[in-house]
Amino acid sequence: PVTPPLAGNAATASHPATYLGTTGLAVTKAVNAVDPQHPTAAEDANTVGPTLPYGSTVTFSYLVTNTSTGPMQITDLVDDNATPGIADDASLARGQITGLLTTGTGVNVGDTNANGTFDPGEGWVFLWRRIVDQLVSHTNTAVISAQNSAGQPVTASAVAY
């Protein structure tokens, strides 16, 4: 409601608004993390990565966090394999990227209530293992896609250097 001002005072109006956040999606990409649920700053792929021997195995881990106030459905996780625009991407949908599961349950280690729903505050872990087959440094980007509780698509990305 607006109240007419008294002489010499400005008119004011107010209306409290409540916003239910539904877009909060975050991803942290790490290289050879000892504990993928808690990657260290040194393992974070956003910094200059480690030098790895040709032919060795590198494990990229993706800690995907639901920072919204509603549940989400993860629809895909794609890593461009340092070749943007070329169809050799690794993806969750195609099976190259897999969830890190709690032993014997088939449930992602980050699914704290084991209900199969990506709930607010949860951080699910995904892994992609590959052989180092380049003698040069490269940059690759991961994009996580989900559908929020409002039915809207949301994405987040992380880069590995």
PDB file of C-alpha atoms in Angstrom:
ATOM      1  CA  PRO A   1       0.000   0.000   0.000  1.00  0.00           C
ATOM      2  CA  VAL A   2       1.046   3.570  -0.703  1.00  0.00           C
ATOM      3  CA  THR A   3       0.390   6.201   1.876  1.00  0.00           C
ATOM      4  CA  PRO A   4       0.092   9.814   0.760  1.00  0.00           C
ATOM      5  CA  PRO A   5       2.956  11.854   2.170  1.00  0.00           C
ATOM      6  CA  LEU A   6       2.513  14.363   4.904  1.00  0.00           C
ATOM      7  CA  ALA A   7       3.708  17.843   4.094  1.00  0.00           C
ATOM      8  CA  GLY A   8       7.476  17.831   3.515  1.00  0.00           C
ATOM      9  CA  ASN A   9       7.823  14.024   3.434  1.00  0.00           C
ATOM     10  CA  ALA A  10       8.357  11.727   0.423  1.00  0.00           C
ATOM     11  CA  ALA A  11       5.845   9.076  -0.499  1.00  0.00           C
ATOM     12  CA  THR A  12       6.987   5.537   0.264  1.00  0.00           C
ATOM     13  CA  ALA A  13       5.755   2.084  -0.592  1.00  0.00           C
ATOM     14  CA  SER A  14       6.915  -1.360   0.380  1.00  0.00           C
ATOM     15  CA  HIS A  15       6.018  -4.914  -0.362  1.00  0.00           C
ATOM     16  CA  PRO A  16       7.988  -7.872   0.955  1.00  0.00           C
ATOM     17  CA  ALA A  17       8.966 -10.333  -1.782  1.00  0.00           C
ATOM     18  CA  THR A  18       9.878 -13.927  -1.294  1.00  0.00           C
ATOM     19  CA  TYR A  19      12.000 -15.636  -3.900  1.00  0.00           C
ATOM     20  CA  LEU A  20      12.395 -19.384  -4.041  1.00  0.00           C
ATOM     21  CA  GLY A  21      15.750 -19.972  -5.699  1.00  0.00           C
ATOM     22  CA  THR A  22      15.631 -22.779  -8.219  1.00  0.00           C
ATOM     23  CA  THR A  23      18.696 -22.186 -10.392  1.00  0.00           C
ATOM     24  CA  GLY A  24      21.523 -23.032  -7.980  1.00  0.00           C
ATOM     25  CA  LEU A  25      23.826 -25.521  -9.639  1.00  0.00           C
ATOM     26  CA  ALA A  26      27.591 -25.614  -9.188  1.00  0.00           C
ATOM     27  CA  VAL A  27      30.382 -27.897 -10.376  1.00  0.00           C
ATOM     28  CA  THR A  28      33.969 -28.227  -9.182  1.00  0.00           C
ATOM     29  CA  LYS A  29      36.268 -30.162 -11.496  1.00  0.00           C
ATOM     30  CA  ALA A  30      39.393 -31.741 -10.032  1.00  0.00           C
ATOM     31  CA  VAL A  31      42.352 -33.708 -11.404  1.00  0.00           C
ATOM     32  CA  ASN A  32      43.364 -36.930  -9.621  1.00  0.00           C
ATOM     33  CA  ALA A  33      41.644 -35.893  -6.397  1.00  0.00           C
ATOM     34  CA  VAL A  34      42.430 -38.159  -3.462  1.00  0.00           C
ATOM     35  CA  ASP A  35      38.957 -37.454  -2.025  1.00  0.00           C
ATOM     36  CA  PRO A  36      36.645 -36.301  -4.842  1.00  0.00           C
ATOM     37  CA  GLN A  37      33.999 -35.184  -2.325  1.00  0.00           C
ATOM     38  CA  HIS A  38      36.520 -32.722  -0.881  1.00  0.00           C
ATOM     39  CA  PRO A  39      39.037 -31.755  -3.580  1.00  0.00           C
ATOM     40  CA  THR A  40      41.940 -29.631  -2.385  1.00  0.00           C
ATOM     41  CA  ALA A  41      42.967 -26.330  -3.953  1.00  0.00           C
ATOM     42  CA  ALA A  42      45.950 -28.115  -5.527  1.00  0.00           C
ATOM     43  CA  GLU A  43      43.622 -30.687  -7.147  1.00  0.00           C
ATOM     44  CA  ASP A  44      41.144 -28.073  -8.400  1.00  0.00           C
ATOM     45  CA  ALA A  45      41.268 -28.099 -12.182  1.00  0.00           C
ATOM     46  CA  ASN A  46      40.752 -24.324 -12.391  1.00  0.00           C
ATOM     47  CA  THR A  47      44.416 -23.834 -11.588  1.00  0.00           C
ATOM     48  CA  VAL A  48      47.365 -24.915 -13.710  1.00  0.00           C
ATOM     49  CA  GLY A  49      47.132 -28.682 -13.605  1.00  0.00           C
ATOM     50  CA  PRO A  50      49.749 -31.282 -12.880  1.00  0.00           C
ATOM     51  CA  THR A  51      52.225 -32.621 -15.398  1.00  0.00           C
ATOM     52  CA  LEU A  52      51.297 -36.224 -16.068  1.00  0.00           C
ATOM     53  CA  PRO A  53      53.399 -38.844 -17.841  1.00  0.00           C
ATOM     54  CA  TYR A  54      52.333 -39.889 -21.328  1.00  0.00           C
ATOM     55  CA  GLY A  55      50.362 -43.146 -21.102  1.00  0.00           C
ATOM     56  CA  SER A  56      49.357 -42.673 -17.474  1.00  0.00           C
ATOM     57  CA  THR A  57      45.752 -42.535 -16.294  1.00  0.00           C
ATOM     58  CA  VAL A  58      44.162 -39.248 -15.321  1.00  0.00           C
ATOM     59  CA  THR A  59      40.928 -39.142 -13.344  1.00  0.00           C
ATOM     60  CA  PHE A  60      38.764 -36.063 -13.654  1.00  0.00           C
ATOM     61  CA  SER A  61      36.242 -35.756 -10.856  1.00  0.00           C
ATOM     62  CA  TYR A  62      33.218 -33.502 -10.881  1.00  0.00           C
ATOM     63  CA  LEU A  63      31.634 -32.428  -7.588  1.00  0.00           C
ATOM     64  CA  VAL A  64      28.164 -31.237  -8.576  1.00  0.00           C
ATOM     65  CA  THR A  65      26.353 -29.281  -5.868  1.00  0.00           C
ATOM     66  CA  ASN A  66      22.695 -28.332  -5.624  1.00  0.00           C
ATOM     67  CA  THR A  67      22.786 -24.841  -4.099  1.00  0.00           C
ATOM     68  CA  SER A  68      19.094 -24.165  -4.732  1.00  0.00           C
ATOM     69  CA  THR A  69      16.154 -24.650  -2.401  1.00  0.00           C
ATOM     70  CA  GLY A  70      14.504 -27.390  -4.450  1.00  0.00           C
ATOM     71  CA  PRO A  71      15.417 -30.807  -5.830  1.00  0.00           C
ATOM     72  CA  MET A  72      16.857 -31.211  -9.325  1.00  0.00           C
ATOM     73  CA  GLN A  73      17.149 -33.925 -11.935  1.00  0.00           C
ATOM     74  CA  ILE A  74      20.617 -34.207 -13.482  1.00  0.00           C
ATOM     75  CA  THR A  75      20.167 -34.664 -17.225  1.00  0.00           C
ATOM     76  CA  ASP A  76      23.794 -34.854 -18.420  1.00  0.00           C
ATOM     77  CA  LEU A  77      27.412 -34.043 -17.700  1.00  0.00           C
ATOM     78  CA  VAL A  78      29.599 -33.453 -20.750  1.00  0.00           C
ATOM     79  CA  ASP A  79      33.367 -32.906 -20.895  1.00  0.00           C
ATOM     80  CA  ASP A  80      34.553 -31.547 -24.236  1.00  0.00           C
ATOM     81  CA  ASN A  81      37.780 -33.592 -24.114  1.00  0.00           C
ATOM     82  CA  ALA A  82      39.748 -30.438 -25.040  1.00  0.00           C
ATOM     83  CA  THR A  83      38.124 -30.536 -28.462  1.00  0.00           C
ATOM     84  CA  PRO A  84      35.196 -28.105 -28.425  1.00  0.00           C
ATOM     85  CA  GLY A  85      32.890 -28.532 -31.387  1.00  0.00           C
ATOM     86  CA  ILE A  86      34.094 -32.064 -32.165  1.00  0.00           C
ATOM     87  CA  ALA A  87      31.835 -35.002 -31.353  1.00  0.00           C
ATOM     88  CA  ASP A  88      34.327 -36.923 -29.195  1.00  0.00           C
ATOM     89  CA  ASP A  89      32.992 -35.500 -25.936  1.00  0.00           C
ATOM     90  CA  ALA A  90      32.771 -37.697 -22.858  1.00  0.00           C
ATOM     91  CA  SER A  91      29.345 -37.712 -21.255  1.00  0.00           C
ATOM     92  CA  LEU A  92      27.265 -39.144 -18.474  1.00  0.00           C
ATOM     93  CA  ALA A  93      24.478 -39.962 -20.938  1.00  0.00           C
ATOM     94  CA  ARG A  94      26.832 -42.037 -23.107  1.00  0.00           C
ATOM     95  CA  GLY A  95      28.452 -43.786 -20.141  1.00  0.00           C
ATOM     96  CA  GLN A  96      32.029 -42.456 -20.287  1.00  0.00           C
ATOM     97  CA  ILE A  97      31.430 -40.350 -17.180  1.00  0.00           C
ATOM     98  CA  THR A  98      30.051 -42.356 -14.264  1.00  0.00           C
ATOM     99  CA  GLY A  99      28.763 -41.652 -10.786  1.00  0.00           C
ATOM    100  CA  LEU A 100      30.926 -42.450  -7.771  1.00  0.00           C
ATOM    101  CA  LEU A 101      28.704 -44.912  -5.944  1.00  0.00           C
ATOM    102  CA  THR A 102      28.586 -45.985  -2.329  1.00  0.00           C
ATOM    103  CA  THR A 103      29.757 -49.592  -2.160  1.00  0.00           C
ATOM    104  CA  GLY A 104      26.927 -52.086  -2.396  1.00  0.00           C
ATOM    105  CA  THR A 105      24.134 -49.525  -2.779  1.00  0.00           C
ATOM    106  CA  GLY A 106      24.243 -48.197  -6.326  1.00  0.00           C
ATOM    107  CA  VAL A 107      23.645 -44.720  -4.861  1.00  0.00           C
ATOM    108  CA  ASN A 108      25.904 -41.729  -5.548  1.00  0.00           C
ATOM    109  CA  VAL A 109      28.181 -41.011  -2.577  1.00  0.00           C
ATOM    110  CA  GLY A 110      26.747 -37.497  -2.369  1.00  0.00           C
ATOM    111  CA  ASP A 111      23.117 -38.650  -2.098  1.00  0.00           C
ATOM    112  CA  THR A 112      23.045 -38.161   1.659  1.00  0.00           C
ATOM    113  CA  ASN A 113      19.560 -39.594   2.168  1.00  0.00           C
ATOM    114  CA  ALA A 114      19.956 -42.298  -0.533  1.00  0.00           C
ATOM    115  CA  ASN A 115      16.654 -41.387  -2.215  1.00  0.00           C
ATOM    116  CA  GLY A 116      18.014 -41.007  -5.765  1.00  0.00           C
ATOM    117  CA  THR A 117      16.968 -37.344  -5.890  1.00  0.00           C
ATOM    118  CA  PHE A 118      19.524 -34.528  -6.228  1.00  0.00           C
ATOM    119  CA  ASP A 119      18.350 -32.608  -3.173  1.00  0.00           C
ATOM    120  CA  PRO A 120      19.350 -29.115  -1.971  1.00  0.00           C
ATOM    121  CA  GLY A 121      22.728 -29.117  -0.249  1.00  0.00           C
ATOM    122  CA  GLU A 122      23.853 -32.412  -1.772  1.00  0.00           C
ATOM    123  CA  GLY A 123      27.112 -32.724  -3.686  1.00  0.00           C
ATOM    124  CA  TRP A 124      27.145 -35.669  -6.089  1.00  0.00           C
ATOM    125  CA  VAL A 125      30.442 -36.957  -7.501  1.00  0.00           C
ATOM    126  CA  PHE A 126      31.091 -38.122 -11.056  1.00  0.00           C
ATOM    127  CA  LEU A 127      34.316 -39.517 -12.554  1.00  0.00           C
ATOM    128  CA  TRP A 128      35.934 -39.773 -15.968  1.00  0.00           C
ATOM    129  CA  ARG A 129      39.131 -41.761 -16.370  1.00  0.00           C
ATOM    130  CA  ARG A 130      41.248 -41.527 -19.495  1.00  0.00           C
ATOM    131  CA  ILE A 131      44.771 -42.215 -20.696  1.00  0.00           C
ATOM    132  CA  VAL A 132      47.086 -39.245 -21.149  1.00  0.00           C
ATOM    133  CA  ASP A 133      47.605 -39.282 -24.905  1.00  0.00           C
ATOM    134  CA  GLN A 134      48.888 -35.787 -25.584  1.00  0.00           C
ATOM    135  CA  LEU A 135      52.354 -34.407 -25.005  1.00  0.00           C
ATOM    136  CA  VAL A 136      51.079 -30.852 -24.722  1.00  0.00           C
ATOM    137  CA  SER A 137      48.936 -29.088 -22.172  1.00  0.00           C
ATOM    138  CA  HIS A 138      45.295 -28.659 -23.005  1.00  0.00           C
ATOM    139  CA  THR A 139      42.167 -27.036 -21.643  1.00  0.00           C
ATOM    140  CA  ASN A 140      38.903 -28.908 -21.381  1.00  0.00           C
ATOM    141  CA  THR A 141      35.503 -27.766 -20.166  1.00  0.00           C
ATOM    142  CA  ALA A 142      32.797 -29.703 -18.362  1.00  0.00           C
ATOM    143  CA  VAL A 143      29.135 -28.670 -18.450  1.00  0.00           C
ATOM    144  CA  ILE A 144      26.542 -30.095 -16.068  1.00  0.00           C
ATOM    145  CA  SER A 145      22.907 -29.879 -17.135  1.00  0.00           C
ATOM    146  CA  ALA A 146      19.904 -30.363 -14.880  1.00  0.00           C
ATOM    147  CA  GLN A 147      16.228 -29.611 -14.622  1.00  0.00           C
ATOM    148  CA  ASN A 148      15.205 -27.651 -11.533  1.00  0.00           C
ATOM    149  CA  SER A 149      12.056 -28.101  -9.468  1.00  0.00           C
ATOM    150  CA  ALA A 150      10.300 -25.474 -11.613  1.00  0.00           C
ATOM    151  CA  GLY A 151      10.961 -27.608 -14.708  1.00  0.00           C
ATOM    152  CA  GLN A 152      13.524 -25.158 -16.088  1.00  0.00           C
ATOM    153  CA  PRO A 153      16.917 -26.232 -17.494  1.00  0.00           C
ATOM    154  CA  VAL A 154      19.959 -25.050 -15.558  1.00  0.00           C
ATOM    155  CA  THR A 155      23.671 -25.483 -16.284  1.00  0.00           C
ATOM    156  CA  ALA A 156      27.047 -24.888 -14.696  1.00  0.00           C
ATOM    157  CA  SER A 157      30.537 -25.343 -16.078  1.00  0.00           C
ATOM    158  CA  ALA A 158      34.104 -25.843 -14.943  1.00  0.00           C
ATOM    159  CA  VAL A 159      37.376 -25.625 -16.850  1.00  0.00           C
ATOM    160  CA  ALA A 160      40.488 -27.750 -16.438  1.00  0.00           C
ATOM    161  CA  TYR A 161      43.837 -26.251 -17.425  1.00  0.00           C
TER     162      TYR A 161
END
